[in-house]
Amino acid sequence: MPGLLLALLALLQAPRPKYIPTPPQQPLPFSHKQHLATGLECKNCHEMPEPGDFAGLPATAKCMSCHSAVKKDSPSIQRLAEYHKESKPIPWARVYRIPDYVFFSHKEHVTRGKAACETCHGPVRDFDVMRKEKDTSMAACMDCHRTSNAPITCDYCHDQR
Ligand code: HEC
Ligand code: HEC
Ligand code: HEC
Ligand code: HEC
Ligand code: HEC
């Protein structure tokens, strides 16, 4: 019964049930849609400092380069200015997170893997509120590695344990 076996295998490898992308509560009402409409690019705010594992989040100084003038009377911009004055990073709630025991490099995926930000994060340009649009489970990583002929051996993504 190779048909049944194949069906069972497919079931085992199917991605886990789709999660509902409920956005977390954020300290300021930041909109990607509004900011990308000003002509900014992803890399202007997400700089990927060497070695490029992380995409990083912008410092308040970056925000204040506009908001020391733009909308400075808005209550949320006043809160932003407060964080900046006290040299406190904005306590953004994380949307995407994988465990520390998994190797993952943004730079490698964008350069060697030729993946677009949107492939893994969805249509960010249309988001008023950032939400987890794409799956980052092991099954999801494996799916793309299979279709793009990238390795899927355990030690490619994990320490030998
Ligand atoms: C003006 C600066 C700015 C620009 C430009 C920008 N971002 Fe962001 N991004 C932020 C800030 C601030 C946050 C944290 C707040 C939030 O999650 O909305 C964030 C959060 C994110 C997150 C979620 C991070 C996490 O896991 O918590 C992703 C993914 C992201 N941005 C992708 C992008 C992509 C893709 C682009 C380009 C299409 C882009 N951003 C352009 C400022 C920016
Ligand atoms: C191959 C999939 C993939 C691609 C392509 C990708 N990301 Fe990510 N991104 C992730 C994963 C997975 C995480 C969670 C990383 C972690 O927890 O260490 C993440 C996290 C982030 C974060 C949160 C901060 C951080 O570094 O952990 C930001 C911001 C972000 N990505 C922006 C971007 C931008 C901008 C691009 C395009 C230049 C991009 N991503 C391309 C998968 C991807
Ligand atoms: C290139 C200039 C620029 C940068 C850099 C920038 N913003 Fe903005 N921001 C704008 C513009 C333009 C608006 C829309 C103003 C309007 O509604 O007329 C805006 C709107 C906002 C609003 C909504 C304010 C309100 O009351 O409607 C918030 C919150 C905000 N930005 C936070 C941030 C944060 C946080 C950063 C840094 C991560 C940032 N901005 C970086 C230009 C910028
Ligand atoms: C969009 C497709 C895609 C997705 C999604 C994806 N990868 Fe990759 N990944 C690639 C490609 C392509 C390469 C480059 C392979 C090569 O150069 O032979 C790569 C390379 C890697 C590398 C080696 C790069 C390095 O740092 O040396 C690791 C580790 C890795 N991926 C882990 C992950 C993990 C973990 C996830 C899920 C969170 C993931 N990948 C999701 C396509 C993807
Ligand atoms: C392409 C990258 C990739 C490869 C290859 C990979 N994994 Fe994973 N693995 C992940 C990611 C990402 C997670 C974390 C998923 C999450 O919980 O967010 C994970 C999680 C795990 C966990 C923890 C599961 C849990 O629920 O606690 C185990 C165990 C594991 N992997 C074993 C393996 C084994 C065994 C192999 C080889 C057959 C393997 N992995 C190959 C990316 C990978």
Short mmCIF file of N, CA, C and O in Angstrom, two decimals, residues 76-136:
data_model
loop_
_atom_site.label_atom_id
_atom_site.label_comp_id
_atom_site.label_asym_id
_atom_site.label_seq_id
_atom_site.Cartn_x
_atom_site.Cartn_y
_atom_site.Cartn_z
N SER A 76 1.42 60.49 21.15
CA SER A 76 2.32 59.35 20.98
C SER A 76 3.73 59.82 20.60
O SER A 76 4.72 59.21 21.01
N ILE A 77 3.81 60.91 19.86
CA ILE A 77 5.14 61.43 19.51
C ILE A 77 5.79 62.05 20.75
O ILE A 77 7.02 61.98 20.93
N GLN A 78 4.97 62.60 21.64
CA GLN A 78 5.56 63.11 22.89
C GLN A 78 6.12 61.97 23.75
O GLN A 78 7.14 62.12 24.39
N ARG A 79 5.43 60.83 23.71
CA ARG A 79 5.96 59.66 24.43
C ARG A 79 7.26 59.17 23.79
O ARG A 79 8.21 58.81 24.47
N LEU A 80 7.30 59.20 22.45
CA LEU A 80 8.52 58.84 21.72
C LEU A 80 9.67 59.77 22.14
O LEU A 80 10.78 59.31 22.46
N ALA A 81 9.40 61.06 22.19
CA ALA A 81 10.42 62.05 22.56
C ALA A 81 10.92 61.82 23.99
O ALA A 81 12.10 62.01 24.29
N GLU A 82 10.00 61.35 24.84
CA GLU A 82 10.34 61.04 26.23
C GLU A 82 11.34 59.87 26.32
O GLU A 82 12.36 59.96 27.00
N TYR A 83 11.03 58.78 25.60
CA TYR A 83 11.98 57.65 25.53
C TYR A 83 13.34 58.14 25.07
O TYR A 83 14.39 57.76 25.60
N HIS A 84 13.32 58.98 24.04
CA HIS A 84 14.58 59.46 23.46
C HIS A 84 15.37 60.28 24.47
O HIS A 84 16.57 60.09 24.66
N LYS A 85 14.67 61.19 25.16
CA LYS A 85 15.33 62.08 26.12
C LYS A 85 15.95 61.30 27.26
O LYS A 85 17.05 61.60 27.72
N GLU A 86 15.24 60.22 27.68
CA GLU A 86 15.76 59.40 28.79
C GLU A 86 16.70 58.29 28.31
O GLU A 86 17.07 57.42 29.10
N SER A 87 17.05 58.31 27.03
CA SER A 87 17.92 57.28 26.42
C SER A 87 17.41 55.86 26.69
O SER A 87 18.21 54.95 26.94
N LYS A 88 16.09 55.70 26.67
CA LYS A 88 15.50 54.37 26.87
C LYS A 88 15.12 53.80 25.52
O LYS A 88 14.48 54.49 24.73
N PRO A 89 15.47 52.53 25.26
CA PRO A 89 14.96 51.94 24.01
C PRO A 89 13.45 51.74 24.12
O PRO A 89 12.93 51.51 25.22
N ILE A 90 12.75 51.87 23.01
CA ILE A 90 11.29 51.66 23.04
C ILE A 90 11.03 50.16 23.28
O ILE A 90 11.61 49.33 22.58
N PRO A 91 10.22 49.83 24.28
CA PRO A 91 10.02 48.39 24.61
C PRO A 91 9.05 47.69 23.66
O PRO A 91 7.98 47.23 24.07
N TRP A 92 9.42 47.62 22.36
CA TRP A 92 8.56 46.96 21.37
C TRP A 92 8.35 45.50 21.75
O TRP A 92 9.29 44.82 22.13
N ALA A 93 7.13 45.02 21.57
CA ALA A 93 6.86 43.58 21.77
C ALA A 93 7.31 42.85 20.51
O ALA A 93 7.01 43.30 19.40
N ARG A 94 8.07 41.78 20.67
CA ARG A 94 8.57 41.05 19.52
C ARG A 94 7.45 40.27 18.82
O ARG A 94 6.58 39.71 19.47
N VAL A 95 7.52 40.26 17.49
CA VAL A 95 6.51 39.61 16.68
C VAL A 95 7.03 38.26 16.16
O VAL A 95 6.35 37.25 16.21
N TYR A 96 8.27 38.28 15.67
CA TYR A 96 8.92 37.05 15.18
C TYR A 96 10.00 36.66 16.16
O TYR A 96 10.80 37.52 16.58
N ARG A 97 10.03 35.38 16.55
CA ARG A 97 11.08 34.94 17.45
C ARG A 97 11.27 33.45 17.26
O ARG A 97 10.31 32.69 17.27
N ILE A 98 12.51 33.04 17.06
CA ILE A 98 12.79 31.60 17.05
C ILE A 98 13.73 31.31 18.20
O ILE A 98 14.45 32.20 18.66
N PRO A 99 13.74 30.07 18.73
CA PRO A 99 14.56 29.77 19.91
C PRO A 99 16.06 29.95 19.61
O PRO A 99 16.48 29.84 18.46
N ASP A 100 16.83 30.24 20.66
CA ASP A 100 18.26 30.51 20.51
C ASP A 100 19.06 29.31 20.00
O ASP A 100 20.14 29.48 19.46
N TYR A 101 18.53 28.10 20.18
CA TYR A 101 19.29 26.94 19.72
C TYR A 101 19.20 26.72 18.21
O TYR A 101 19.75 25.75 17.69
N VAL A 102 18.50 27.61 17.52
CA VAL A 102 18.40 27.49 16.06
C VAL A 102 19.33 28.52 15.41
O VAL A 102 19.33 29.69 15.80
N PHE A 103 20.15 28.08 14.45
CA PHE A 103 20.98 29.03 13.70
C PHE A 103 20.11 29.72 12.67
O PHE A 103 19.36 29.07 11.95
N PHE A 104 20.23 31.04 12.58
CA PHE A 104 19.51 31.76 11.53
C PHE A 104 20.22 33.07 11.26
O PHE A 104 20.49 33.83 12.18
N SER A 105 20.50 33.31 9.99
CA SER A 105 21.17 34.56 9.64
C SER A 105 20.35 35.32 8.60
O SER A 105 20.07 34.79 7.51
N HIS A 106 19.94 36.55 8.93
CA HIS A 106 19.23 37.37 7.95
C HIS A 106 20.09 37.60 6.71
O HIS A 106 19.64 37.45 5.58
N LYS A 107 21.34 37.97 6.95
CA LYS A 107 22.21 38.33 5.84
C LYS A 107 22.34 37.17 4.85
O LYS A 107 22.22 37.38 3.64
N GLU A 108 22.55 35.96 5.38
CA GLU A 108 22.72 34.80 4.49
C GLU A 108 21.46 34.56 3.66
O GLU A 108 21.54 34.18 2.50
N HIS A 109 20.30 34.76 4.26
CA HIS A 109 19.06 34.51 3.51
C HIS A 109 18.81 35.57 2.45
O HIS A 109 18.29 35.28 1.38
N VAL A 110 19.16 36.80 2.78
CA VAL A 110 18.90 37.87 1.83
C VAL A 110 19.94 37.85 0.70
O VAL A 110 19.61 38.07 -0.46
N THR A 111 21.21 37.54 1.03
CA THR A 111 22.24 37.55 0.00
C THR A 111 22.32 36.18 -0.68
O THR A 111 21.87 36.01 -1.80
N ARG A 112 22.85 35.17 0.03
CA ARG A 112 23.05 33.86 -0.57
C ARG A 112 21.72 33.22 -0.96
O ARG A 112 21.57 32.63 -2.02
N GLY A 113 20.70 33.35 -0.09
CA GLY A 113 19.40 32.72 -0.33
C GLY A 113 18.51 33.52 -1.27
O GLY A 113 17.48 33.05 -1.70
N LYS A 114 18.90 34.78 -1.56
CA LYS A 114 18.14 35.67 -2.45
C LYS A 114 16.66 35.77 -2.06
O LYS A 114 15.77 35.85 -2.92
N ALA A 115 16.39 35.74 -0.75
CA ALA A 115 15.00 35.83 -0.29
C ALA A 115 14.64 37.30 -0.02
O ALA A 115 15.45 38.06 0.49
N ALA A 116 13.42 37.68 -0.40
CA ALA A 116 12.95 39.04 -0.11
C ALA A 116 12.39 39.07 1.31
O ALA A 116 11.93 38.05 1.82
N CYS A 117 12.44 40.24 1.93
CA CYS A 117 11.87 40.40 3.27
C CYS A 117 10.43 39.89 3.28
O CYS A 117 9.99 39.20 4.19
N GLU A 118 9.68 40.23 2.23
CA GLU A 118 8.26 39.91 2.16
C GLU A 118 7.99 38.40 2.11
O GLU A 118 6.93 37.96 2.51
N THR A 119 8.96 37.63 1.59
CA THR A 119 8.78 36.18 1.53
C THR A 119 8.58 35.61 2.93
O THR A 119 7.78 34.71 3.14
N CYS A 120 9.29 36.15 3.90
CA CYS A 120 9.20 35.63 5.27
C CYS A 120 8.35 36.49 6.19
O CYS A 120 8.01 36.07 7.28
N HIS A 121 8.03 37.72 5.78
CA HIS A 121 7.29 38.61 6.68
C HIS A 121 5.98 39.14 6.10
O HIS A 121 5.29 39.91 6.75
N GLY A 122 5.65 38.75 4.86
CA GLY A 122 4.38 39.18 4.27
C GLY A 122 4.43 40.61 3.75
O GLY A 122 5.48 41.25 3.74
N PRO A 123 3.26 41.11 3.31
CA PRO A 123 3.19 42.44 2.68
C PRO A 123 3.26 43.59 3.70
O PRO A 123 2.28 44.31 3.92
N VAL A 124 4.46 43.74 4.27
CA VAL A 124 4.69 44.71 5.35
C VAL A 124 4.29 46.14 4.96
O VAL A 124 3.81 46.91 5.78
N ARG A 125 4.46 46.46 3.68
CA ARG A 125 4.12 47.81 3.20
C ARG A 125 2.65 48.16 3.39
O ARG A 125 2.28 49.33 3.36
N ASP A 126 1.81 47.13 3.54
CA ASP A 126 0.37 47.38 3.71
C ASP A 126 -0.07 47.32 5.17
O ASP A 126 -1.24 47.48 5.47
N PHE A 127 0.88 47.07 6.07
CA PHE A 127 0.49 46.86 7.47
C PHE A 127 0.42 48.17 8.26
O PHE A 127 1.40 48.89 8.36
N ASP A 128 -0.74 48.44 8.84
CA ASP A 128 -0.80 49.52 9.83
C ASP A 128 -0.28 49.01 11.16
O ASP A 128 0.28 49.76 11.95
N VAL A 129 -0.50 47.71 11.41
CA VAL A 129 -0.01 47.10 12.64
C VAL A 129 0.77 45.84 12.26
O VAL A 129 0.28 45.02 11.49
N MET A 130 2.00 45.71 12.77
CA MET A 130 2.82 44.54 12.45
C MET A 130 2.22 43.31 13.11
O MET A 130 1.85 43.33 14.28
N ARG A 131 2.08 42.24 12.33
CA ARG A 131 1.57 40.99 12.87
C ARG A 131 2.37 39.83 12.29
O ARG A 131 3.00 39.98 11.24
N LYS A 132 2.33 38.71 12.96
CA LYS A 132 3.07 37.55 12.47
C LYS A 132 2.29 36.90 11.35
O LYS A 132 1.37 36.14 11.58
N GLU A 133 2.69 37.22 10.14
CA GLU A 133 1.95 36.80 8.95
C GLU A 133 2.42 35.42 8.48
O GLU A 133 1.66 34.66 7.93
N LYS A 134 3.69 35.13 8.71
CA LYS A 134 4.27 33.90 8.15
C LYS A 134 4.77 32.98 9.26
O LYS A 134 5.28 33.44 10.28
N ASP A 135 4.65 31.69 8.97
CA ASP A 135 5.07 30.65 9.89
C ASP A 135 6.60 30.59 9.98
O ASP A 135 7.27 30.70 8.96
N THR A 136 7.14 30.44 11.17
CA THR A 136 8.59 30.24 11.30
C THR A 136 8.89 28.93 12.04
O THR A 136 9.91 28.80 12.70
#
